[in-house]
Amino acid sequence: YDDTEASHRALSTALGLAQRLPATLRVLAIGDSDATGRLLDRAGAYLDSHHVEGDLIAAAGPATARILRETEE
């Protein structure tokens, strides 16, 4: 999640699925700790406003490798 229009649409779509399916929503933000903290605060507030819980994950390193690692878990 990077708070762009595209990532917000993706979060909104994922939220809709999470409301309908028995699944845990995971939001991943990659970057330095200050930036990812702010991004995840925004994403968490959005989830809270829709009464959906999710895992908010801050990470560093190459984005592609980190995303693949998260999808394997």
JSON list of C-alpha atoms in Angstrom, two decimals:
[
{"chain": "A", "resi": 1, "resn": "TYR", "atom": "CA", "xyz": [0.00, 0.00, 0.00]},
{"chain": "A", "resi": 2, "resn": "ASP", "atom": "CA", "xyz": [1.43, 3.36, -0.99]},
{"chain": "A", "resi": 3, "resn": "ASP", "atom": "CA", "xyz": [-1.63, 5.63, -0.65]},
{"chain": "A", "resi": 4, "resn": "THR", "atom": "CA", "xyz": [-1.90, 6.20, -4.40]},
{"chain": "A", "resi": 5, "resn": "GLU", "atom": "CA", "xyz": [-5.25, 6.14, -6.18]},
{"chain": "A", "resi": 6, "resn": "ALA", "atom": "CA", "xyz": [-4.48, 2.67, -7.56]},
{"chain": "A", "resi": 7, "resn": "SER", "atom": "CA", "xyz": [-3.49, 1.23, -4.18]},
{"chain": "A", "resi": 8, "resn": "HIS", "atom": "CA", "xyz": [-6.59, 2.72, -2.57]},
{"chain": "A", "resi": 9, "resn": "ARG", "atom": "CA", "xyz": [-8.79, 1.07, -5.22]},
{"chain": "A", "resi": 10, "resn": "ALA", "atom": "CA", "xyz": [-7.00, -2.23, -4.55]},
{"chain": "A", "resi": 11, "resn": "LEU", "atom": "CA", "xyz": [-7.52, -1.82, -0.80]},
{"chain": "A", "resi": 12, "resn": "SER", "atom": "CA", "xyz": [-11.19, -1.03, -1.35]},
{"chain": "A", "resi": 13, "resn": "THR", "atom": "CA", "xyz": [-11.62, -4.14, -3.51]},
{"chain": "A", "resi": 14, "resn": "ALA", "atom": "CA", "xyz": [-9.77, -6.30, -0.97]},
{"chain": "A", "resi": 15, "resn": "LEU", "atom": "CA", "xyz": [-11.91, -4.86, 1.81]},
{"chain": "A", "resi": 16, "resn": "GLY", "atom": "CA", "xyz": [-15.06, -5.85, -0.06]},
{"chain": "A", "resi": 17, "resn": "LEU", "atom": "CA", "xyz": [-13.76, -9.39, -0.44]},
{"chain": "A", "resi": 18, "resn": "ALA", "atom": "CA", "xyz": [-12.74, -9.55, 3.21]},
{"chain": "A", "resi": 19, "resn": "GLN", "atom": "CA", "xyz": [-16.27, -8.59, 4.21]},
{"chain": "A", "resi": 20, "resn": "ARG", "atom": "CA", "xyz": [-17.68, -11.50, 2.20]},
{"chain": "A", "resi": 21, "resn": "LEU", "atom": "CA", "xyz": [-15.11, -14.26, 2.67]},
{"chain": "A", "resi": 22, "resn": "PRO", "atom": "CA", "xyz": [-13.58, -15.90, 5.73]},
{"chain": "A", "resi": 23, "resn": "ALA", "atom": "CA", "xyz": [-10.12, -14.47, 5.11]},
{"chain": "A", "resi": 24, "resn": "THR", "atom": "CA", "xyz": [-7.68, -12.16, 6.82]},
{"chain": "A", "resi": 25, "resn": "LEU", "atom": "CA", "xyz": [-6.80, -8.99, 4.95]},
{"chain": "A", "resi": 26, "resn": "ARG", "atom": "CA", "xyz": [-3.08, -8.17, 4.91]},
{"chain": "A", "resi": 27, "resn": "VAL", "atom": "CA", "xyz": [-1.86, -4.70, 4.01]},
{"chain": "A", "resi": 28, "resn": "LEU", "atom": "CA", "xyz": [1.83, -4.39, 3.16]},
{"chain": "A", "resi": 29, "resn": "ALA", "atom": "CA", "xyz": [3.74, -1.10, 2.98]},
{"chain": "A", "resi": 30, "resn": "ILE", "atom": "CA", "xyz": [7.39, -1.12, 1.93]},
{"chain": "A", "resi": 31, "resn": "GLY", "atom": "CA", "xyz": [9.84, 1.68, 2.68]},
{"chain": "A", "resi": 32, "resn": "ASP", "atom": "CA", "xyz": [11.45, 3.50, 5.58]},
{"chain": "A", "resi": 33, "resn": "SER", "atom": "CA", "xyz": [9.81, 3.09, 8.96]},
{"chain": "A", "resi": 34, "resn": "ASP", "atom": "CA", "xyz": [8.38, 6.62, 9.23]},
{"chain": "A", "resi": 35, "resn": "ALA", "atom": "CA", "xyz": [6.76, 6.51, 5.80]},
{"chain": "A", "resi": 36, "resn": "THR", "atom": "CA", "xyz": [5.38, 3.00, 6.17]},
{"chain": "A", "resi": 37, "resn": "GLY", "atom": "CA", "xyz": [4.01, 3.84, 9.59]},
{"chain": "A", "resi": 38, "resn": "ARG", "atom": "CA", "xyz": [2.04, 6.78, 8.20]},
{"chain": "A", "resi": 39, "resn": "LEU", "atom": "CA", "xyz": [0.78, 4.72, 5.25]},
{"chain": "A", "resi": 40, "resn": "LEU", "atom": "CA", "xyz": [-0.34, 1.88, 7.47]},
{"chain": "A", "resi": 41, "resn": "ASP", "atom": "CA", "xyz": [-2.04, 4.33, 9.84]},
{"chain": "A", "resi": 42, "resn": "ARG", "atom": "CA", "xyz": [-4.13, 5.57, 6.89]},
{"chain": "A", "resi": 43, "resn": "ALA", "atom": "CA", "xyz": [-4.87, 2.05, 5.68]},
{"chain": "A", "resi": 44, "resn": "GLY", "atom": "CA", "xyz": [-5.77, 0.94, 9.21]},
{"chain": "A", "resi": 45, "resn": "ALA", "atom": "CA", "xyz": [-8.12, 3.89, 9.66]},
{"chain": "A", "resi": 46, "resn": "TYR", "atom": "CA", "xyz": [-9.83, 3.00, 6.39]},
{"chain": "A", "resi": 47, "resn": "LEU", "atom": "CA", "xyz": [-10.29, -0.61, 7.51]},
{"chain": "A", "resi": 48, "resn": "ASP", "atom": "CA", "xyz": [-11.54, 0.52, 10.92]},
{"chain": "A", "resi": 49, "resn": "SER", "atom": "CA", "xyz": [-14.09, 2.82, 9.30]},
{"chain": "A", "resi": 50, "resn": "HIS", "atom": "CA", "xyz": [-15.54, -0.25, 7.59]},
{"chain": "A", "resi": 51, "resn": "HIS", "atom": "CA", "xyz": [-15.29, -2.49, 10.68]},
{"chain": "A", "resi": 52, "resn": "VAL", "atom": "CA", "xyz": [-12.76, -4.82, 9.05]},
{"chain": "A", "resi": 53, "resn": "GLU", "atom": "CA", "xyz": [-9.69, -6.11, 10.83]},
{"chain": "A", "resi": 54, "resn": "GLY", "atom": "CA", "xyz": [-6.47, -6.77, 9.01]},
{"chain": "A", "resi": 55, "resn": "ASP", "atom": "CA", "xyz": [-2.78, -7.38, 9.42]},
{"chain": "A", "resi": 56, "resn": "LEU", "atom": "CA", "xyz": [-0.79, -4.20, 8.79]},
{"chain": "A", "resi": 57, "resn": "ILE", "atom": "CA", "xyz": [2.77, -5.08, 7.78]},
{"chain": "A", "resi": 58, "resn": "ALA", "atom": "CA", "xyz": [5.66, -2.64, 7.46]},
{"chain": "A", "resi": 59, "resn": "ALA", "atom": "CA", "xyz": [8.64, -3.93, 5.51]},
{"chain": "A", "resi": 60, "resn": "ALA", "atom": "CA", "xyz": [11.91, -2.79, 3.99]},
{"chain": "A", "resi": 61, "resn": "GLY", "atom": "CA", "xyz": [13.87, -4.06, 1.05]},
{"chain": "A", "resi": 62, "resn": "PRO", "atom": "CA", "xyz": [13.16, -4.82, -2.59]},
{"chain": "A", "resi": 63, "resn": "ALA", "atom": "CA", "xyz": [9.41, -4.57, -3.12]},
{"chain": "A", "resi": 64, "resn": "THR", "atom": "CA", "xyz": [9.00, -7.50, -5.50]},
{"chain": "A", "resi": 65, "resn": "ALA", "atom": "CA", "xyz": [10.89, -9.94, -3.28]},
{"chain": "A", "resi": 66, "resn": "ARG", "atom": "CA", "xyz": [9.04, -8.79, -0.18]},
{"chain": "A", "resi": 67, "resn": "ILE", "atom": "CA", "xyz": [5.61, -9.08, -1.83]},
{"chain": "A", "resi": 68, "resn": "LEU", "atom": "CA", "xyz": [6.41, -12.59, -3.03]},
{"chain": "A", "resi": 69, "resn": "ARG", "atom": "CA", "xyz": [7.61, -13.56, 0.45]},
{"chain": "A", "resi": 70, "resn": "GLU", "atom": "CA", "xyz": [4.37, -12.29, 2.01]},
{"chain": "A", "resi": 71, "resn": "THR", "atom": "CA", "xyz": [2.20, -14.20, -0.48]},
{"chain": "A", "resi": 72, "resn": "GLU", "atom": "CA", "xyz": [4.03, -17.43, 0.35]},
{"chain": "A", "resi": 73, "resn": "GLU", "atom": "CA", "xyz": [3.28, -17.17, 4.07]}
]
